[in-house]
Coordinates of C-alpha atoms and ligand atoms in Angstrom, one line a residue:
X201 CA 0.0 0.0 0.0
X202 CA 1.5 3.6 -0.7
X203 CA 2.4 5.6 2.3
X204 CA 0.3 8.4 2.9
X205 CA 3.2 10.7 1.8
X206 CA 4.2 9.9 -1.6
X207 CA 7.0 7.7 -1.3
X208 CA 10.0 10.0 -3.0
X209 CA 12.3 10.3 -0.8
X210 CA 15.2 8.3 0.6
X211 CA 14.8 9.6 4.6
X212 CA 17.1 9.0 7.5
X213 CA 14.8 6.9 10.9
X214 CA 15.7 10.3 12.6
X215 CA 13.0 13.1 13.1
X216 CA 13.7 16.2 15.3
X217 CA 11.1 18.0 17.8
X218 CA 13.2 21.3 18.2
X219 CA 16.5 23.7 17.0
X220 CA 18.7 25.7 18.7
X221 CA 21.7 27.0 16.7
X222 CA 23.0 24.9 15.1
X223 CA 21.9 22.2 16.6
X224 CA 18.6 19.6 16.5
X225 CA 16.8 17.7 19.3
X226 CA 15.2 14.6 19.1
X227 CA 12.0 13.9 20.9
X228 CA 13.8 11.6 23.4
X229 CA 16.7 14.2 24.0
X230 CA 19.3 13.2 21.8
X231 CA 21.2 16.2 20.0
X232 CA 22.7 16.1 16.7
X233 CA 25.1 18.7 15.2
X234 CA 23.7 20.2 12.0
X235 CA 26.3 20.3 9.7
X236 CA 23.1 20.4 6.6
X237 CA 21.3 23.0 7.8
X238 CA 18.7 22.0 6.0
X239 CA 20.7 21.7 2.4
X240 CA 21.7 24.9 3.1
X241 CA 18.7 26.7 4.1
X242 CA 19.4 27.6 7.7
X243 CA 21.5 29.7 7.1
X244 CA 21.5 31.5 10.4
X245 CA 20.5 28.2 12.7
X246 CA 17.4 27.0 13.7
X247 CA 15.3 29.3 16.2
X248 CA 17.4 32.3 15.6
X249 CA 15.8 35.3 18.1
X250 CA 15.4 37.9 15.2
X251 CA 14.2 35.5 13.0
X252 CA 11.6 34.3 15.1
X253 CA 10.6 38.4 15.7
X254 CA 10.7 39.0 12.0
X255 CA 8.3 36.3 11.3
X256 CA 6.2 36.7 14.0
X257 CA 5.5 40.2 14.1
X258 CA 4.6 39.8 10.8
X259 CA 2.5 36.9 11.7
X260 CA 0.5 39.2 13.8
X261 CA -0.1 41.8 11.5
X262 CA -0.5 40.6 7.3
X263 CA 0.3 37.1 5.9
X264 CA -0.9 37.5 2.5
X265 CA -2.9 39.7 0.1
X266 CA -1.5 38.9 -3.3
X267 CA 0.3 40.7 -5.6
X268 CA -2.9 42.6 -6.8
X269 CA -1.4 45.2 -4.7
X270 CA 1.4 46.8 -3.3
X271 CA 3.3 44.7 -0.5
X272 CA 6.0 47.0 1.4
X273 CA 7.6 44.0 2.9
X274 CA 8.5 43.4 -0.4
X275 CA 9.8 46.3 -1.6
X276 CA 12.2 46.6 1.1
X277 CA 13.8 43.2 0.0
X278 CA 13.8 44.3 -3.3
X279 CA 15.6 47.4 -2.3
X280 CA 18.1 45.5 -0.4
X281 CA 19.0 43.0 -3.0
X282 CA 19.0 45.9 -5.2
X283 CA 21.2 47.8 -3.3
X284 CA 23.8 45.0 -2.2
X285 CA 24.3 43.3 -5.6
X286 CA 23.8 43.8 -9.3
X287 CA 20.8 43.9 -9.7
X288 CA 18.1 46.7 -11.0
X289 CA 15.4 44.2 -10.3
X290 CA 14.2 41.1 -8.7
X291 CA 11.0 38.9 -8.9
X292 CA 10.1 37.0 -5.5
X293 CA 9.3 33.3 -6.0
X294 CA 8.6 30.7 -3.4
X295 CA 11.5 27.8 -4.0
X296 CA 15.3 27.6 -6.1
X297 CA 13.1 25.3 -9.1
X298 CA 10.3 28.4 -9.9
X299 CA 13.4 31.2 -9.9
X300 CA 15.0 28.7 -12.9
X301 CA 11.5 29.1 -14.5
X302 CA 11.5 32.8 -14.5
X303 CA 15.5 33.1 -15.6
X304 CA 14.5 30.6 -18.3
X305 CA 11.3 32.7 -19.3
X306 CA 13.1 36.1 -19.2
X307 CA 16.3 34.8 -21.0
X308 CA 14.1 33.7 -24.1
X309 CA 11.6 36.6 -23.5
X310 CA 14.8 39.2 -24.1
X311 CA 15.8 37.8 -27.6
X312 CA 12.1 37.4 -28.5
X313 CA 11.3 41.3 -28.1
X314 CA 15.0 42.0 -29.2
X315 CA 13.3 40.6 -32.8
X316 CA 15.9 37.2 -32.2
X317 CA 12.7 34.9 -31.7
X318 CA 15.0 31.7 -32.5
X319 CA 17.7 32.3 -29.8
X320 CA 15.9 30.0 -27.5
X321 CA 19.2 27.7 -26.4
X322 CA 20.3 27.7 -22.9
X323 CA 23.8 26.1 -21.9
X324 CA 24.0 24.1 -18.9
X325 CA 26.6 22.0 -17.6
X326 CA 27.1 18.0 -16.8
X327 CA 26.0 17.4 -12.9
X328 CA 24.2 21.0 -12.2
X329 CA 21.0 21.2 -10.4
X330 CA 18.5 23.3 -11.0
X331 CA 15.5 21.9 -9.4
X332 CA 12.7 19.6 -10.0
X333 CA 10.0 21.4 -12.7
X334 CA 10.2 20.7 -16.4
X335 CA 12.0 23.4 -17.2
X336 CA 14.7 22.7 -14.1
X337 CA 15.1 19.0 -14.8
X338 CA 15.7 19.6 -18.6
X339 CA 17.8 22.3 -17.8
X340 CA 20.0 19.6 -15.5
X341 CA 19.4 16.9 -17.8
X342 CA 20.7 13.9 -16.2
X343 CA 18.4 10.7 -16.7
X344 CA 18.0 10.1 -13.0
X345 CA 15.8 13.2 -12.8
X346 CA 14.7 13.3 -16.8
X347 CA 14.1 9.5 -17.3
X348 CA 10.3 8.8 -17.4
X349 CA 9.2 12.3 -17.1
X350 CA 9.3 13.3 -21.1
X351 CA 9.0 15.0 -22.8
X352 CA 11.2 17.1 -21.7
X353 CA 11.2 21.4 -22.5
X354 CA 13.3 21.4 -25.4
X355 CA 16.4 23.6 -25.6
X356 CA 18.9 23.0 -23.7
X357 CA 22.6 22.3 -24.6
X358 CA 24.2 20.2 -22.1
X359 CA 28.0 20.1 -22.4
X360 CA 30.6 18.9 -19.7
X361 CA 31.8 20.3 -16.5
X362 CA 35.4 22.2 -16.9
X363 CA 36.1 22.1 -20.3
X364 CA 36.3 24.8 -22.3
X365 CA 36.0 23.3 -25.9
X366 CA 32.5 22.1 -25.7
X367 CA 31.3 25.7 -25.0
X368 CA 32.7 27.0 -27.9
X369 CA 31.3 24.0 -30.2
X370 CA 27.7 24.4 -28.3
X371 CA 27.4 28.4 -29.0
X372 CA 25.5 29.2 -32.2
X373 CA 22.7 32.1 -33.4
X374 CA 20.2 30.0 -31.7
X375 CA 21.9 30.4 -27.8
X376 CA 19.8 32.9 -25.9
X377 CA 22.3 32.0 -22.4
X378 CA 24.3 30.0 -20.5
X379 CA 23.4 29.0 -16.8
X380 CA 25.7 27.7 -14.1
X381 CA 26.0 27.1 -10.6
X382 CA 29.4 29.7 -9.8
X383 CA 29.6 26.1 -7.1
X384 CA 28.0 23.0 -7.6
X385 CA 25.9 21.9 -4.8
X386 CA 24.4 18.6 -5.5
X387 CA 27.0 17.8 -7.9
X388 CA 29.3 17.6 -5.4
X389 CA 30.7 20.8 -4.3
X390 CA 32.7 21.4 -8.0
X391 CA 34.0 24.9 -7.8
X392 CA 34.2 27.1 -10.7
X393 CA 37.2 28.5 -10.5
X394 CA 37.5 32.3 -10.6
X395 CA 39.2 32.8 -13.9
X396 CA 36.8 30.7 -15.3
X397 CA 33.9 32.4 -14.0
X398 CA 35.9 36.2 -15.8
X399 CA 36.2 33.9 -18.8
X400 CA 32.6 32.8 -19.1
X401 CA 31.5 36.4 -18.9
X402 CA 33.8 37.5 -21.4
X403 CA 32.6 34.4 -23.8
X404 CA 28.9 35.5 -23.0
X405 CA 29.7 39.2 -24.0
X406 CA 31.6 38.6 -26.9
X407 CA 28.2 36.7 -28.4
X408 CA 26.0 38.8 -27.4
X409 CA 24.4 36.5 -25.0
X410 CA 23.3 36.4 -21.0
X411 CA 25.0 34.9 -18.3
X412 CA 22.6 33.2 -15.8
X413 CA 24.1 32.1 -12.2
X414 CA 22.5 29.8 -9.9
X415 CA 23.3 31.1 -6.9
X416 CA 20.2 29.0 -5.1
X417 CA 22.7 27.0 -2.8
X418 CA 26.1 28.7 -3.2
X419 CA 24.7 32.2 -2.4
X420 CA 23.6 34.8 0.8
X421 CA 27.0 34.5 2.6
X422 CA 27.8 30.8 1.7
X423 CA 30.9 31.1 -0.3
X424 CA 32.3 33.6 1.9
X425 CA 30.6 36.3 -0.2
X426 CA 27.3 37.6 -0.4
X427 CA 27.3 35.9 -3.4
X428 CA 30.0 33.4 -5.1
X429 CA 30.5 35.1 -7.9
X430 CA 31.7 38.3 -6.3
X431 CA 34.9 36.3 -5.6
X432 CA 35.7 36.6 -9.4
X433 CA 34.9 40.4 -9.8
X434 CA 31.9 39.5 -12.5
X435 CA 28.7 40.4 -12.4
X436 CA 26.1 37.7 -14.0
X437 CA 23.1 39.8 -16.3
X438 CA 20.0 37.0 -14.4
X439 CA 20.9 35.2 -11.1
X440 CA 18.5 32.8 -9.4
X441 CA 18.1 32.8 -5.4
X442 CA 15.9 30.7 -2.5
X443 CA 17.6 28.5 0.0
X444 CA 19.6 30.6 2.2
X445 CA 17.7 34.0 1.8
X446 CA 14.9 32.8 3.9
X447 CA 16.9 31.1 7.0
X448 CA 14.0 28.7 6.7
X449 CA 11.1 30.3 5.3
X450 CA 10.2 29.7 1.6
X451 CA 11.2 31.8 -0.8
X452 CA 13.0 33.0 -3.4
X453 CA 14.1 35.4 -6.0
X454 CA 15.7 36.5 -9.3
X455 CA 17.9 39.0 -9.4
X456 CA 18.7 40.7 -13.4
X457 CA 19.9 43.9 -15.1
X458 CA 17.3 46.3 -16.0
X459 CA 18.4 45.1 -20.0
X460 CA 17.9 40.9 -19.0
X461 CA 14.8 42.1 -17.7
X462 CA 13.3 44.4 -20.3
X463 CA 11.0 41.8 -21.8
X464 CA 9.5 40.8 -18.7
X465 CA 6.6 43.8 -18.8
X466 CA 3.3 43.8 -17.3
X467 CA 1.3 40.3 -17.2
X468 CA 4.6 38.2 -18.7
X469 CA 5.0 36.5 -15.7
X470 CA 3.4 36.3 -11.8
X471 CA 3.0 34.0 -8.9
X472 CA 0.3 33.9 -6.0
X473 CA 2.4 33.6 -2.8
X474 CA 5.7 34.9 -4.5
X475 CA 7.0 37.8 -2.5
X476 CA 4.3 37.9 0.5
X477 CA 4.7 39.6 3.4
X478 CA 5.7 36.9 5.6
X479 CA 8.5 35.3 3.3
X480 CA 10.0 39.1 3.0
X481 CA 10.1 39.9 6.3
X482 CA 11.9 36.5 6.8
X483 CA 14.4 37.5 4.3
X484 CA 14.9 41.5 4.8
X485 CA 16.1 39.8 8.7
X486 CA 18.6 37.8 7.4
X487 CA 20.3 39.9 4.6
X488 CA 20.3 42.5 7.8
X489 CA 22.1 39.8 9.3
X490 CA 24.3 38.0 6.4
X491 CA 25.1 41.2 4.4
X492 CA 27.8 42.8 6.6
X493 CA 31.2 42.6 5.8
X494 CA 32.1 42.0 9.8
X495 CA 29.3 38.8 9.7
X496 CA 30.9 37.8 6.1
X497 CA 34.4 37.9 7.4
X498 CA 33.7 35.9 10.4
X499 CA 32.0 32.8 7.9
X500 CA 35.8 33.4 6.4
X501 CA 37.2 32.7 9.8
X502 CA 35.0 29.8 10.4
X503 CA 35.1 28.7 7.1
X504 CA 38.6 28.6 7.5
X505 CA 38.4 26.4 11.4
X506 CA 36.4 24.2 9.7
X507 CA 38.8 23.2 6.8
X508 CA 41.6 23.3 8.4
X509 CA 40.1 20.5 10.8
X510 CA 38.4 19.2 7.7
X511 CA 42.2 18.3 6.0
X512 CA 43.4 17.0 9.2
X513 CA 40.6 14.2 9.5
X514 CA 41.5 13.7 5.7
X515 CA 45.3 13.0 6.6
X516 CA 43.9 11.0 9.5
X517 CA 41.8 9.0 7.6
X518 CA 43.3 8.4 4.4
X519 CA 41.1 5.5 3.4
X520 CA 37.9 7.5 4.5
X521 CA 38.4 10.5 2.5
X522 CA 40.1 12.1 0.4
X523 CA 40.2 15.9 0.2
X524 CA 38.0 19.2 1.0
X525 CA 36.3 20.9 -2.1
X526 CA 34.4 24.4 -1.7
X527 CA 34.3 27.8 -0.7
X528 CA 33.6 29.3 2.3
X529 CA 31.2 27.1 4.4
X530 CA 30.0 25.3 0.9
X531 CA 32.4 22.6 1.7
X532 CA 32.6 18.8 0.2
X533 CA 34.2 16.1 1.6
X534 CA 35.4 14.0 -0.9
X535 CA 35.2 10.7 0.1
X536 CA 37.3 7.5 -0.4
X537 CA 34.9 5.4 1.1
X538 CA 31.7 5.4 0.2
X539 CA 29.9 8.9 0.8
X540 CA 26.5 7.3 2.1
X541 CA 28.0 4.9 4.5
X542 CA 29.9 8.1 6.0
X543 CA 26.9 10.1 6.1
X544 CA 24.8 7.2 7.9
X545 CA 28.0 6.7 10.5
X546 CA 27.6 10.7 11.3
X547 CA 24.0 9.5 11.9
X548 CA 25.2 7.4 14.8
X549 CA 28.5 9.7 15.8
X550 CA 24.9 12.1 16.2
X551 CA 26.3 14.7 13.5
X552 CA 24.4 15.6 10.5
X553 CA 25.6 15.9 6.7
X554 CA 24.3 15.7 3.5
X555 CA 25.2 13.1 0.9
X556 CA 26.0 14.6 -3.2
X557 CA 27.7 13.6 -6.8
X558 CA 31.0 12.5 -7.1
X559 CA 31.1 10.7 -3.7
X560 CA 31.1 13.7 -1.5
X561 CA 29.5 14.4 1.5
X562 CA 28.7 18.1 1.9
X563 CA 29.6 20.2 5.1
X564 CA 27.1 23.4 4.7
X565 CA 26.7 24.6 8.6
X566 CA 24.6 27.5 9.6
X567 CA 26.5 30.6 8.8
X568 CA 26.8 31.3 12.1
X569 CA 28.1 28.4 13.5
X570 CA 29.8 28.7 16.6
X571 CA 33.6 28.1 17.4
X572 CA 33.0 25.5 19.9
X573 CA 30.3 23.7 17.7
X574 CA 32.9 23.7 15.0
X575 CA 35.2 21.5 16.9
X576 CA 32.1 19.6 18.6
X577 CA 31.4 18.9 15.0
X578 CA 35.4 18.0 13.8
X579 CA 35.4 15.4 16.7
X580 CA 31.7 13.6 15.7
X581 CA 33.0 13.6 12.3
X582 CA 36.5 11.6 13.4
X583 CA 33.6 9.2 15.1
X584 CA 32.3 8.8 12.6
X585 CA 35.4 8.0 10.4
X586 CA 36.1 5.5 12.5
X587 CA 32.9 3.9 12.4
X588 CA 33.6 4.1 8.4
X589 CA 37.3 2.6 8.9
X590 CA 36.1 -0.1 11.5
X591 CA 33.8 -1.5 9.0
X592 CA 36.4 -1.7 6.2
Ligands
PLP747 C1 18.2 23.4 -4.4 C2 18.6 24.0 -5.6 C3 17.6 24.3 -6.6 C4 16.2 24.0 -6.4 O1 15.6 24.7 -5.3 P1 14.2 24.2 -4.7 O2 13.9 25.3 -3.7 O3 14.5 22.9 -4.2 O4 13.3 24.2 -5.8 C5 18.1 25.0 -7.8 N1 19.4 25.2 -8.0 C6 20.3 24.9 -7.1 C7 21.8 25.2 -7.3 C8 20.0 24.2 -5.9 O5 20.9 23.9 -5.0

C-alpha cells in the first residue's frame, strides 16, 4: 500500500522535535550537530531570536494579500537586494526550481522582443541542479531526474563540466544563455574556479548573450561572499536565489539587469504567494544579518576552522576521505569510502551531513556556527570516520 506521503524520498529513521543554533533535538533528548542545515537553508540556525521576531511580528499583522497590490515588505527586499548586488530588479518566487522558471522565461523573452525569436538555447553544464519542474530537470538533464518524465522542455545544450571546448562548439545564433552554478551543490561541491567564472562572462559578451548564475545554494553568505560570484569580480546579467535568503522560510528570488529584464513587462510572468509579506520579512532579517562585511568575514574565519580540521581528518583518515572541495562554508568532503556509508556513521557519531555527486559528502553549517560547535562537529566527524574505517 502507498504511504500516505508519496514515497519519493530516501529519509534517515531520525526526526527532530526542536532547534537551537546549530543544533537539533530529538523527541527523546538526543542532540545532533547540524552540519546540513537543511541543504543549506538555515543559514542563520534554527530558532534564531530575530528570525523568530521578524516572522512573527509579521505573523501578527498581514500574511498575505497577493500581488494585486502593493506589498511594502517586499519592496524593502527588493531594495536590499537591489542595493547589495547587481541587480536593478528582482522577482520573489517561493523555491530555487520556480526562480529557474523565470530566468528561463526572461532569458528567451529578451531575444524574443529584441526581434531574435530563435535564440531560444540555454547552456548548462554536466552534474548541475536546477531543481525539479520541467524546465529545471531539462535544464539539469541527467536521466535520473529526466528519465520517465518526457517529454522534456526542449532547448537545452548540455555540455561537460570544466572544459572549455565544448562551449565554444555548443554556441550558435540560436543560444539565448548559459546558466551555471558559480559552485555545484548537488554535484558535489565542484567549484568554478574564478578565472573561469571572468572567462565565461567575457565568452557570454563577446556573443551577445546572457550569463545566468544559480546562486540558489552557493549564495547569501555561503561562499564567503554575499554571493560566489563576487569572488571573481563579475557580475552575471540574471541570477536565481531561494535557500539561504529565507533562513527557513520559503522563498525566493531573481535577481537581473534592467536590459535581461526588459521583456519581462506587465502580465509576462506572476505567482500567488511569491513575494508575500511573511516570506520578506523573513528575508529583509537575514540579509540584515548576512550582508555585513564584519558577519561575512567571520564565515571566512570559520570557514577557514572548519577546513583546516576538515584536511586534518583527511590526513587522519586516508582510506575514508580524500580531500575538502568548496568555498567558504560550501564545503565537500570527498570521500574514499563510500559517501553514504559516511553520512549514515555521522548518523550514529549524532552529526548531521548531506550526501551529493561525485562521492562527497557536503559540510554546509549554519553561517553562524559557533567556534566551539565547530570543533564539537570535527570530533563527531572523526567518530564517525572510524565507524567508516572499523567496518572496512
Ligand atoms: C536546491 C537547488 C535548486 C532548487 O531549489 P528548490 O527550492 O528545491 O526548488 C536549484 N538550484 C540549485 C543550485 C539548488 O541547489
Amino acid at each position: 500500500m502507498i504511504p500516505s506521503i508519496l514515497p519519493t524520498y530516501n529519509r534517515a529513521p531520525l526526526s527532530f522535535a526542536s532547534g537551537s543554533g546549530s543544533w537539533l533535538i530529538t523527541d527523546d533528548g538526543r542532540r545532533f550537530l547540524d552540519l546540513g542545515a537543511g541543504i543549506a537553508v538555515n543559514s542563520l540556525g534554527h530558532a534564531h531570536p530575530e528570525l523568530i521576531a521578524a516572522l512573527t511580528a509579521q505573523a501578527g499583522q498581514l500574511w498575505h494579500t497577493s500581488n494585486l497590490y502593493l506589498i511594502p515588505t517586499q519592496q524593502k527586499l527588493a531594495n536590499q537586494l537591489v542595493d547589495l548586488t547587481f541587480a536593478d530588479t528582482v522577482f520573489f518566487t517561493n523555491s530555487g526550481t520556480e526562480s529557474c522558471e523565470l530566468a528561463v522565461k526572461m532569458a528567451r523573452k529578451y531575444f524574443y522582443d529584441k526581434g531574435q525569436p530563435d535564440r531560444v538555447e540555454i547552456i548548462t553544464f554536466e552534474g548541475s541542479f536546477h531543481g525539479r519542474s520541467s524546465a529545471g530537470i531539462a535544464a539539469a538533464g541527467s536521466e535520473k531526474m529526466t528519465k520517465g518524465f518526457g517529454p522534456l522542455l526542449p532547448g537545452f545544450v548540455h555540455i561537460p563540466f570544466g572544459v572549455h571546448d565544448p562551449l565554444h562548439a555548443a554556441v550558435s545564433d540560436k543560444t539565448a544563455a548559459v546558466m551555471i552554478e558559480p559552485i555545484q551543490g548537488e554535484g558535489g561541491i565542484r567549484q568554478v574556479p574564478d578565472h573561469c567564472l571572468k572567462g565565461l562572462r567575457d565568452f557570454c559578451d563577446s556573443h551577445g548573450i546572457l550569463l545566468i548564475f544559480d546562486e540558489v545554494q552557493c549564495g547569501v553568505g555561503r561562499s564567503g561572499k554575499l554571493f560566489a560570484h563576487e569572488w571573481a569580480g563579475i557580475e552575471p546579467d540574471i541570477m536565481m536565489v531561494a535557500k539561504g535568503i529565507g533562513g527557513g522560510f520559503p522563498i525566493g528570488a531573481v535577481l537581473a539587469t534592467e536590459e535581461a529584464a526588459s521583456g519581462m513587462t506587465t502580465g509576462t510572468h506572476g505567482s500567488t504567494y511569491g513575494g508575500n509579506p511573511l516570506g520578506c520579512a523573513v528575508g529583509s532579517a537575514v540579509l540584515e544579518h548576512v550582508a555585513t562585511p564584519a558577519f561575512l568575514s567571520d564565515v571566512n574565519r570559520k570557514a577557514r576552522l572548519m577546513r583546516q580540521g576538515l584536511e586534518g581528518l583527511v590526513v587522519q583518515f586516508p582510506n575514508v576521505f580524500g580531500g575538502v572541495t568548496g568555498s567558504g562554508l560550501m564545503l565537500g568532503l570527498k570521500c574514499r569510502a563510500n559517501n553514504i556509508d559516511v553520512v549514515n556513521a555521522g548518523y550514529v557519531a549524532e552529526v548531521l551531513t548531506v550526501p551529493a555527486a561525485e562521492n562527497v559528502v557536503r559540510i554546509l553549517p549554519a553561517l553562524n556556527i559557533l567556534d566551539d560547535d565547530i570543533k564539537a562537529a570535527l570530533l563527531r566527524l572523526e567518530a564517525a570516520a572510524l565507524i567508516v574505517q572499523s567496518a572496512k
